[in-house]
């Protein structure tokens, strides 16, 4: 099994992923073995039918993979959002393209969790849906609506009753996203 | 060989798969480093081949994770390439090397072979100009020189690699596990992360390139020199990371230590969190019942901590010395059960009443002996008893006040943080790492609760209609409550007076009711008044947080009556006992005198032995201190019983009945009348506070009381948190408790003062019993201190005390203190003022910025003037909307295309939005730019969107 796993992952693929995501070689191989253990169909793709832990919010994360089937590269690309920002990356002169784990990209990832219809705006309905996921049936619909309205009202600056990504960034300006949206991957 | 390797691989894959979740095992990592270093130095002069063999073997046996990873990596590349080769046959070498270049170049370079140098040169020739190539070659030579030194040092000079053979070599290394030239340095490197190494390597490589090509750059000499120096320094410094150069050891060590430190810090933080007792329990309660209920449990926990410290004082300084070094039980009268009580002393009913053996035990004041010093340590127990009792008060005061001060700091910034309350809750409250359904449930509950809390706060903010009615109602409610408080106060007074009259009569002639009238009335008041207050408080319509404070204050006033009657009755008892004691004392003294006189006259000697009487038979006084202590202990015990029974009956049984009888009942029990109970915050907090007051008062007369209280709080914590989770439902209006529960602390402080007074009074004025307790034989209790000063301390200290107690000195000191308090108070007020000013400024700046961003006025001065001129905007007819500039219409037509259709249909309910919003800050602000006159050419506004400010910018201007 181990040998098969490694045969599926080619050296040049590793290099490519490394370049794109900034993971190290060993991290990639380890995550790959992880990926294969999730991959029940053994075809190199993760289908939609992964067993997700109970909470519906987690399902949003899976939806955020964006495709019906996730191959390893997509998997890594998503994971790369959660790579902590390292010190030596900070003071390095800014590379040509922004790394996936930059603050903006992390925020973008979070933004997409809420942007259900992928129109780059969070509308009231989307907020309501997410709210229902978050609180279940414990709060009446009226109040949920008020909360959504209030949220939009707080965040909305250009008055289109939606939260755009810019507004989203503005709202979460003071949140330590770099730290909150980081998972420690083993080296 | 191959099958074996495969086995290895499988194991490794599994291990590694699990490793993803685990921490890197840095201990073994370090060990490996140390070992390999040692071995390297040892085997420096040995035959290289052999030493490498050993390395490899041993490390295989140790099965260290880092090593494993390293090998895993190489294995993988092997495995990858094998089929590649087989499948595609011989691929052209240049291609291969290109692919491997990233990973293998450095290794190859480290080999320092000429071939690799050439290879590097070859590669660069593709990209770089001819001159650069020359420079590069030079650099390569320089580097290789350095490398060679390194190799010599490490005995790794086996030149192997032609670049095409890199893979073969690796394979060989793997299979024979003998000739890995870089095994030890690899394990060194593993202490750094792969990514770090790669990044550093890149950087160093870049710098080297820079050094090499510097000569050809069209720069000035100065710049070149400085750049060169910089680059050289960098290479020098960071080459260490790559396993060569001078700084290598140091660098590796440094990196390792920082990693260790970080890991340690993290672990330590985790450990600290894990050490906080009941944190999880309280969090669970908080997530279901809101921070208000949790605040009670936090208070309970704090109280437990305080009592633990007090118990430490009492037990360590008073109880333990007496047990270890004092006389044993039965040796002297005060430590013996009297003869006439002996029969019943072990009866349960007596013991339960803290009579019998309990009364003459270490629990109570009377047991302690009045020897000045006890044991081999010459421990001054009476002095320590007094000082500890006072110290308990001092410490409690200190802690309460310090906690209050700290809470005040916290409370300052936590109250009204920011403007994005709901947005933050919305976007950041879910924890995506939750994988456990139970935790997820808790999270649901806590998010729900926090939303509800925010909604309540919000509702409170916008509630300001009909201020006059509310004011009237509030005054009226306060009047009612004052009336009922006064009535109950008078009732208590009346009953106490009556009971004093009854006390003078013969108890046998009185009925049961007349005997227990005071207790009966007290508990009746305690039962009736709190709900009454709560009902009246509904008139006031306060925010529940404030309502809770009022409720607490009112019940506190009621309970004070309770306390007062208790103390009153106690004082009467004490004075009566003092009288009897005086007579008994006189009688015993007279008897003793008689005995001595008779003895001396009978035997005609002055050397009279003390009378031989068994300790149990000695006549003794009532020992009022022990009596008071017993009263307190009984009170605490009965309080515990009542509290626990109330929970069991009032909450548990009720919940039980409601839950299970609901199936066969004529109405819905859960929704209808009995329903489930809510957690009574005010009652519980006050119970805790008064309980603590009892402890403070009683600790002097019964040192064991503190220990009992610790037990009580401990059980209370578990019992109540179970009860609240099992039988109670959250409040209808869950509200957010202020983070600083300073109000509780304030009540506690007040009770502390109230309980301090009687104790200090009794210490200073009442005469201690003549035959029991540590102060027997003294005029006043504090004489112990004076005696110590006189006898044990040098004379000048005594003088100092005499001077210090001079009124001429005390008066100025008090004056000075008052002045200091006044000054500090003024200063703090000034700071507070400055604070609020700054806050206001920040708020203004924020609003200002917001306005500027969506300042519709900037484009449309005329409209703004028009609006300003309009008399009443809220009454303006709807056509005003049509007066708006055409842009608005355009925007509106655009909007539906942008948003989802659902949104467009429902639209944002403006009415609701307004009701949820805090209108006060917003209204005037949207208007404010008028006078300030955002000039038409406001360049700062990026995209002036006319008529669309703040969600409902123009719409409400009807």
PDB file of N, CA and C in Angstrom, chain B residues 288-359:
ATOM      1  N   UNK B 288     -24.339  26.793  27.985  1.00  0.00           N
ATOM      2  CA  UNK B 288     -25.774  26.514  27.982  1.00  0.00           C
ATOM      3  C   UNK B 288     -26.591  27.587  28.678  1.00  0.00           C
ATOM      4  N   UNK B 289     -26.017  28.224  29.663  1.00  0.00           N
ATOM      5  CA  UNK B 289     -26.814  29.138  30.467  1.00  0.00           C
ATOM      6  C   UNK B 289     -26.361  30.580  30.377  1.00  0.00           C
ATOM      7  N   UNK B 290     -25.314  30.820  29.650  1.00  0.00           N
ATOM      8  CA  UNK B 290     -24.880  32.191  29.494  1.00  0.00           C
ATOM      9  C   UNK B 290     -23.912  32.615  30.571  1.00  0.00           C
ATOM     10  N   UNK B 291     -23.289  33.742  30.314  1.00  0.00           N
ATOM     11  CA  UNK B 291     -22.210  34.163  31.199  1.00  0.00           C
ATOM     12  C   UNK B 291     -22.713  34.576  32.566  1.00  0.00           C
ATOM     13  N   UNK B 292     -24.004  34.896  32.666  1.00  0.00           N
ATOM     14  CA  UNK B 292     -24.501  35.345  33.962  1.00  0.00           C
ATOM     15  C   UNK B 292     -24.471  34.209  34.973  1.00  0.00           C
ATOM     16  N   UNK B 293     -24.947  33.046  34.554  1.00  0.00           N
ATOM     17  CA  UNK B 293     -24.913  31.908  35.461  1.00  0.00           C
ATOM     18  C   UNK B 293     -23.470  31.480  35.697  1.00  0.00           C
ATOM     19  N   UNK B 294     -22.684  31.551  34.632  1.00  0.00           N
ATOM     20  CA  UNK B 294     -21.283  31.173  34.783  1.00  0.00           C
ATOM     21  C   UNK B 294     -20.575  32.087  35.771  1.00  0.00           C
ATOM     22  N   UNK B 295     -21.011  33.340  35.824  1.00  0.00           N
ATOM     23  CA  UNK B 295     -20.343  34.269  36.730  1.00  0.00           C
ATOM     24  C   UNK B 295     -20.510  33.812  38.181  1.00  0.00           C
ATOM     25  N   UNK B 296     -21.656  33.199  38.466  1.00  0.00           N
ATOM     26  CA  UNK B 296     -21.825  32.668  39.822  1.00  0.00           C
ATOM     27  C   UNK B 296     -20.799  31.587  40.110  1.00  0.00           C
ATOM     28  N   UNK B 297     -20.621  30.716  39.122  1.00  0.00           N
ATOM     29  CA  UNK B 297     -19.679  29.621  39.356  1.00  0.00           C
ATOM     30  C   UNK B 297     -18.243  30.125  39.419  1.00  0.00           C
ATOM     31  N   UNK B 298     -17.954  31.142  38.649  1.00  0.00           N
ATOM     32  CA  UNK B 298     -16.621  31.730  38.748  1.00  0.00           C
ATOM     33  C   UNK B 298     -16.407  32.313  40.148  1.00  0.00           C
ATOM     34  N   UNK B 299     -17.448  32.955  40.619  1.00  0.00           N
ATOM     35  CA  UNK B 299     -17.376  33.526  41.956  1.00  0.00           C
ATOM     36  C   UNK B 299     -17.173  32.430  42.993  1.00  0.00           C
ATOM     37  N   UNK B 300     -17.913  31.346  42.810  1.00  0.00           N
ATOM     38  CA  UNK B 300     -17.790  30.211  43.725  1.00  0.00           C
ATOM     39  C   UNK B 300     -16.365  29.666  43.712  1.00  0.00           C
ATOM     40  N   UNK B 301     -15.810  29.578  42.515  1.00  0.00           N
ATOM     41  CA  UNK B 301     -14.449  29.059  42.405  1.00  0.00           C
ATOM     42  C   UNK B 301     -13.460  29.991  43.082  1.00  0.00           C
ATOM     43  N   UNK B 302     -13.648  31.265  42.865  1.00  0.00           N
ATOM     44  CA  UNK B 302     -12.764  32.251  43.497  1.00  0.00           C
ATOM     45  C   UNK B 302     -12.851  32.130  45.004  1.00  0.00           C
ATOM     46  N   UNK B 303     -14.086  31.979  45.474  1.00  0.00           N
ATOM     47  CA  UNK B 303     -14.313  31.863  46.902  1.00  0.00           C
ATOM     48  C   UNK B 303     -13.613  30.624  47.441  1.00  0.00           C
ATOM     49  N   UNK B 304     -13.679  29.556  46.681  1.00  0.00           N
ATOM     50  CA  UNK B 304     -13.033  28.326  47.099  1.00  0.00           C
ATOM     51  C   UNK B 304     -11.530  28.549  47.262  1.00  0.00           C
ATOM     52  N   UNK B 305     -10.951  29.234  46.298  1.00  0.00           N
ATOM     53  CA  UNK B 305      -9.523  29.523  46.391  1.00  0.00           C
ATOM     54  C   UNK B 305      -9.196  30.318  47.640  1.00  0.00           C
ATOM     55  N   UNK B 306      -9.988  31.361  47.869  1.00  0.00           N
ATOM     56  CA  UNK B 306      -9.762  32.202  49.046  1.00  0.00           C
ATOM     57  C   UNK B 306      -9.847  31.367  50.322  1.00  0.00           C
ATOM     58  N   UNK B 307     -10.873  30.531  50.386  1.00  0.00           N
ATOM     59  CA  UNK B 307     -11.055  29.737  51.597  1.00  0.00           C
ATOM     60  C   UNK B 307      -9.954  28.711  51.781  1.00  0.00           C
ATOM     61  N   UNK B 308      -9.441  28.235  50.677  1.00  0.00           N
ATOM     62  CA  UNK B 308      -8.338  27.300  50.767  1.00  0.00           C
ATOM     63  C   UNK B 308      -7.140  27.972  51.434  1.00  0.00           C
ATOM     64  N   UNK B 309      -6.888  29.210  51.052  1.00  0.00           N
ATOM     65  CA  UNK B 309      -5.763  29.928  51.653  1.00  0.00           C
ATOM     66  C   UNK B 309      -6.029  30.184  53.128  1.00  0.00           C
ATOM     67  N   UNK B 310      -7.231  30.614  53.426  1.00  0.00           N
ATOM     68  CA  UNK B 310      -7.570  30.873  54.826  1.00  0.00           C
ATOM     69  C   UNK B 310      -7.426  29.589  55.644  1.00  0.00           C
ATOM     70  N   UNK B 311      -7.881  28.501  55.048  1.00  0.00           N
ATOM     71  CA  UNK B 311      -7.767  27.220  55.728  1.00  0.00           C
ATOM     72  C   UNK B 311      -6.303  26.880  55.975  1.00  0.00           C
ATOM     73  N   UNK B 312      -5.476  27.179  54.968  1.00  0.00           N
ATOM     74  CA  UNK B 312      -4.041  26.941  55.138  1.00  0.00           C
ATOM     75  C   UNK B 312      -3.497  27.702  56.329  1.00  0.00           C
ATOM     76  N   UNK B 313      -3.861  28.962  56.425  1.00  0.00           N
ATOM     77  CA  UNK B 313      -3.415  29.772  57.574  1.00  0.00           C
ATOM     78  C   UNK B 313      -3.857  29.145  58.884  1.00  0.00           C
ATOM     79  N   UNK B 314      -5.155  28.942  58.975  1.00  0.00           N
ATOM     80  CA  UNK B 314      -5.740  28.482  60.233  1.00  0.00           C
ATOM     81  C   UNK B 314      -5.173  27.122  60.630  1.00  0.00           C
ATOM     82  N   UNK B 315      -5.145  26.250  59.664  1.00  0.00           N
ATOM     83  CA  UNK B 315      -4.728  24.890  59.957  1.00  0.00           C
ATOM     84  C   UNK B 315      -3.239  24.843  60.287  1.00  0.00           C
ATOM     85  N   UNK B 316      -2.452  25.532  59.469  1.00  0.00           N
ATOM     86  CA  UNK B 316      -1.005  25.435  59.635  1.00  0.00           C
ATOM     87  C   UNK B 316      -0.493  26.152  60.863  1.00  0.00           C
ATOM     88  N   UNK B 317      -1.111  27.263  61.225  1.00  0.00           N
ATOM     89  CA  UNK B 317      -0.553  28.083  62.293  1.00  0.00           C
ATOM     90  C   UNK B 317      -1.244  27.878  63.629  1.00  0.00           C
ATOM     91  N   UNK B 318      -2.451  27.349  63.620  1.00  0.00           N
ATOM     92  CA  UNK B 318      -3.171  27.214  64.880  1.00  0.00           C
ATOM     93  C   UNK B 318      -3.502  25.762  65.207  1.00  0.00           C
ATOM     94  N   UNK B 319      -4.201  25.122  64.293  1.00  0.00           N
ATOM     95  CA  UNK B 319      -4.728  23.795  64.611  1.00  0.00           C
ATOM     96  C   UNK B 319      -3.604  22.768  64.704  1.00  0.00           C
ATOM     97  N   UNK B 320      -2.749  22.768  63.690  1.00  0.00           N
ATOM     98  CA  UNK B 320      -1.710  21.745  63.640  1.00  0.00           C
ATOM     99  C   UNK B 320      -0.750  21.832  64.831  1.00  0.00           C
ATOM    100  N   UNK B 321      -0.259  23.017  65.165  1.00  0.00           N
ATOM    101  CA  UNK B 321       0.629  23.087  66.331  1.00  0.00           C
ATOM    102  C   UNK B 321      -0.029  22.573  67.609  1.00  0.00           C
ATOM    103  N   UNK B 322      -1.313  22.903  67.774  1.00  0.00           N
ATOM    104  CA  UNK B 322      -1.992  22.452  68.993  1.00  0.00           C
ATOM    105  C   UNK B 322      -2.123  20.931  69.006  1.00  0.00           C
ATOM    106  N   UNK B 323      -2.416  20.368  67.838  1.00  0.00           N
ATOM    107  CA  UNK B 323      -2.558  18.915  67.767  1.00  0.00           C
ATOM    108  C   UNK B 323      -1.219  18.235  68.014  1.00  0.00           C
ATOM    109  N   UNK B 324      -0.175  18.765  67.386  1.00  0.00           N
ATOM    110  CA  UNK B 324       1.127  18.090  67.461  1.00  0.00           C
ATOM    111  C   UNK B 324       1.821  18.318  68.791  1.00  0.00           C
ATOM    112  N   UNK B 325       1.770  19.565  69.268  1.00  0.00           N
ATOM    113  CA  UNK B 325       2.632  19.905  70.409  1.00  0.00           C
ATOM    114  C   UNK B 325       1.866  20.173  71.692  1.00  0.00           C
ATOM    115  N   UNK B 326       0.548  20.382  71.572  1.00  0.00           N
ATOM    116  CA  UNK B 326      -0.212  20.691  72.779  1.00  0.00           C
ATOM    117  C   UNK B 326      -0.457  19.447  73.617  1.00  0.00           C
ATOM    118  N   UNK B 327      -1.087  19.663  74.748  1.00  0.00           N
ATOM    119  CA  UNK B 327      -1.411  18.536  75.607  1.00  0.00           C
ATOM    120  C   UNK B 327      -2.474  17.686  74.948  1.00  0.00           C
ATOM    121  N   UNK B 328      -2.461  16.380  75.204  1.00  0.00           N
ATOM    122  CA  UNK B 328      -3.462  15.510  74.561  1.00  0.00           C
ATOM    123  C   UNK B 328      -4.837  15.658  75.210  1.00  0.00           C
ATOM    124  N   UNK B 329      -5.813  15.017  74.561  1.00  0.00           N
ATOM    125  CA  UNK B 329      -7.177  15.077  75.062  1.00  0.00           C
ATOM    126  C   UNK B 329      -7.263  14.417  76.430  1.00  0.00           C
ATOM    127  N   UNK B 330      -8.015  15.055  77.335  1.00  0.00           N
ATOM    128  CA  UNK B 330      -8.245  14.452  78.645  1.00  0.00           C
ATOM    129  C   UNK B 330      -7.215  14.828  79.680  1.00  0.00           C
ATOM    130  N   UNK B 331      -6.221  15.613  79.322  1.00  0.00           N
ATOM    131  CA  UNK B 331      -5.168  15.931  80.274  1.00  0.00           C
ATOM    132  C   UNK B 331      -5.580  17.079  81.193  1.00  0.00           C
ATOM    133  N   UNK B 332      -6.299  18.016  80.672  1.00  0.00           N
ATOM    134  CA  UNK B 332      -6.727  19.142  81.499  1.00  0.00           C
ATOM    135  C   UNK B 332      -8.232  19.330  81.328  1.00  0.00           C
ATOM    136  N   UNK B 333      -8.850  20.019  82.260  1.00  0.00           N
ATOM    137  CA  UNK B 333     -10.319  20.117  82.230  1.00  0.00           C
ATOM    138  C   UNK B 333     -10.872  20.624  80.905  1.00  0.00           C
ATOM    139  N   UNK B 334     -10.227  21.641  80.333  1.00  0.00           N
ATOM    140  CA  UNK B 334     -10.829  22.221  79.123  1.00  0.00           C
ATOM    141  C   UNK B 334     -10.780  21.256  77.940  1.00  0.00           C
ATOM    142  N   UNK B 335      -9.960  20.215  78.075  1.00  0.00           N
ATOM    143  CA  UNK B 335      -9.886  19.249  76.984  1.00  0.00           C
ATOM    144  C   UNK B 335     -10.636  17.962  77.320  1.00  0.00           C
ATOM    145  N   UNK B 336     -11.493  18.037  78.294  1.00  0.00           N
ATOM    146  CA  UNK B 336     -12.194  16.820  78.710  1.00  0.00           C
ATOM    147  C   UNK B 336     -13.700  17.086  78.746  1.00  0.00           C
ATOM    148  N   UNK B 337     -14.438  16.055  78.381  1.00  0.00           N
ATOM    149  CA  UNK B 337     -15.891  16.170  78.501  1.00  0.00           C
ATOM    150  C   UNK B 337     -16.257  16.114  79.984  1.00  0.00           C
ATOM    151  N   UNK B 338     -17.072  17.049  80.444  1.00  0.00           N
ATOM    152  CA  UNK B 338     -17.426  17.035  81.874  1.00  0.00           C
ATOM    153  C   UNK B 338     -18.197  15.772  82.250  1.00  0.00           C
ATOM    154  N   UNK B 339     -18.168  15.476  83.544  1.00  0.00           N
ATOM    155  CA  UNK B 339     -18.735  14.213  84.023  1.00  0.00           C
ATOM    156  C   UNK B 339     -20.211  14.083  83.673  1.00  0.00           C
ATOM    157  N   UNK B 340     -20.954  15.165  83.853  1.00  0.00           N
ATOM    158  CA  UNK B 340     -22.409  15.033  83.661  1.00  0.00           C
ATOM    159  C   UNK B 340     -22.796  14.960  82.191  1.00  0.00           C
ATOM    160  N   UNK B 341     -21.859  15.285  81.298  1.00  0.00           N
ATOM    161  CA  UNK B 341     -22.183  15.165  79.876  1.00  0.00           C
ATOM    162  C   UNK B 341     -21.666  13.854  79.290  1.00  0.00           C
ATOM    163  N   UNK B 342     -20.904  13.125  80.094  1.00  0.00           N
ATOM    164  CA  UNK B 342     -20.204  11.955  79.550  1.00  0.00           C
ATOM    165  C   UNK B 342     -21.144  10.903  78.970  1.00  0.00           C
ATOM    166  N   UNK B 343     -22.308  10.749  79.612  1.00  0.00           N
ATOM    167  CA  UNK B 343     -23.214   9.681  79.172  1.00  0.00           C
ATOM    168  C   UNK B 343     -23.703   9.896  77.751  1.00  0.00           C
ATOM    169  N   UNK B 344     -23.993  11.148  77.466  1.00  0.00           N
ATOM    170  CA  UNK B 344     -24.593  11.427  76.160  1.00  0.00           C
ATOM    171  C   UNK B 344     -23.571  11.922  75.145  1.00  0.00           C
ATOM    172  N   UNK B 345     -22.306  11.968  75.507  1.00  0.00           N
ATOM    173  CA  UNK B 345     -21.319  12.653  74.667  1.00  0.00           C
ATOM    174  C   UNK B 345     -21.129  11.987  73.314  1.00  0.00           C
ATOM    175  N   UNK B 346     -21.437  10.700  73.241  1.00  0.00           N
ATOM    176  CA  UNK B 346     -21.239  10.037  71.955  1.00  0.00           C
ATOM    177  C   UNK B 346     -22.550   9.829  71.194  1.00  0.00           C
ATOM    178  N   UNK B 347     -23.646  10.305  71.756  1.00  0.00           N
ATOM    179  CA  UNK B 347     -24.929  10.166  71.050  1.00  0.00           C
ATOM    180  C   UNK B 347     -24.894  10.952  69.745  1.00  0.00           C
ATOM    181  N   UNK B 348     -25.517  10.370  68.752  1.00  0.00           N
ATOM    182  CA  UNK B 348     -25.456  11.033  67.445  1.00  0.00           C
ATOM    183  C   UNK B 348     -26.152  12.386  67.472  1.00  0.00           C
ATOM    184  N   UNK B 349     -27.295  12.413  68.164  1.00  0.00           N
ATOM    185  CA  UNK B 349     -28.043  13.672  68.188  1.00  0.00           C
ATOM    186  C   UNK B 349     -27.208  14.778  68.827  1.00  0.00           C
ATOM    187  N   UNK B 350     -26.461  14.414  69.854  1.00  0.00           N
ATOM    188  CA  UNK B 350     -25.617  15.408  70.521  1.00  0.00           C
ATOM    189  C   UNK B 350     -24.459  15.820  69.620  1.00  0.00           C
ATOM    190  N   UNK B 351     -23.832  14.823  69.010  1.00  0.00           N
ATOM    191  CA  UNK B 351     -22.691  15.123  68.140  1.00  0.00           C
ATOM    192  C   UNK B 351     -23.143  15.978  66.949  1.00  0.00           C
ATOM    193  N   UNK B 352     -24.333  15.646  66.460  1.00  0.00           N
ATOM    194  CA  UNK B 352     -24.829  16.375  65.307  1.00  0.00           C
ATOM    195  C   UNK B 352     -25.110  17.830  65.661  1.00  0.00           C
ATOM    196  N   UNK B 353     -25.371  18.040  66.933  1.00  0.00           N
ATOM    197  CA  UNK B 353     -25.577  19.402  67.419  1.00  0.00           C
ATOM    198  C   UNK B 353     -24.248  20.037  67.834  1.00  0.00           C
ATOM    199  N   UNK B 354     -23.175  19.372  67.534  1.00  0.00           N
ATOM    200  CA  UNK B 354     -21.828  19.803  67.906  1.00  0.00           C
ATOM    201  C   UNK B 354     -21.667  19.960  69.406  1.00  0.00           C
ATOM    202  N   UNK B 355     -22.346  19.065  70.155  1.00  0.00           N
ATOM    203  CA  UNK B 355     -22.109  18.995  71.592  1.00  0.00           C
ATOM    204  C   UNK B 355     -21.178  17.832  71.856  1.00  0.00           C
ATOM    205  N   UNK B 356     -21.129  17.401  73.092  1.00  0.00           N
ATOM    206  CA  UNK B 356     -20.369  16.211  73.457  1.00  0.00           C
ATOM    207  C   UNK B 356     -18.896  16.314  73.076  1.00  0.00           C
ATOM    208  N   UNK B 357     -18.417  15.260  72.436  1.00  0.00           N
ATOM    209  CA  UNK B 357     -16.987  15.245  72.104  1.00  0.00           C
ATOM    210  C   UNK B 357     -16.620  16.344  71.119  1.00  0.00           C
ATOM    211  N   UNK B 358     -17.570  16.692  70.249  1.00  0.00           N
ATOM    212  CA  UNK B 358     -17.281  17.759  69.286  1.00  0.00           C
ATOM    213  C   UNK B 358     -16.984  19.070  69.991  1.00  0.00           C
ATOM    214  N   UNK B 359     -17.741  19.323  71.050  1.00  0.00           N
ATOM    215  CA  UNK B 359     -17.624  20.608  71.730  1.00  0.00           C
ATOM    216  C   UNK B 359     -16.240  20.738  72.370  1.00  0.00           C
TER     217      UNK B 359
END
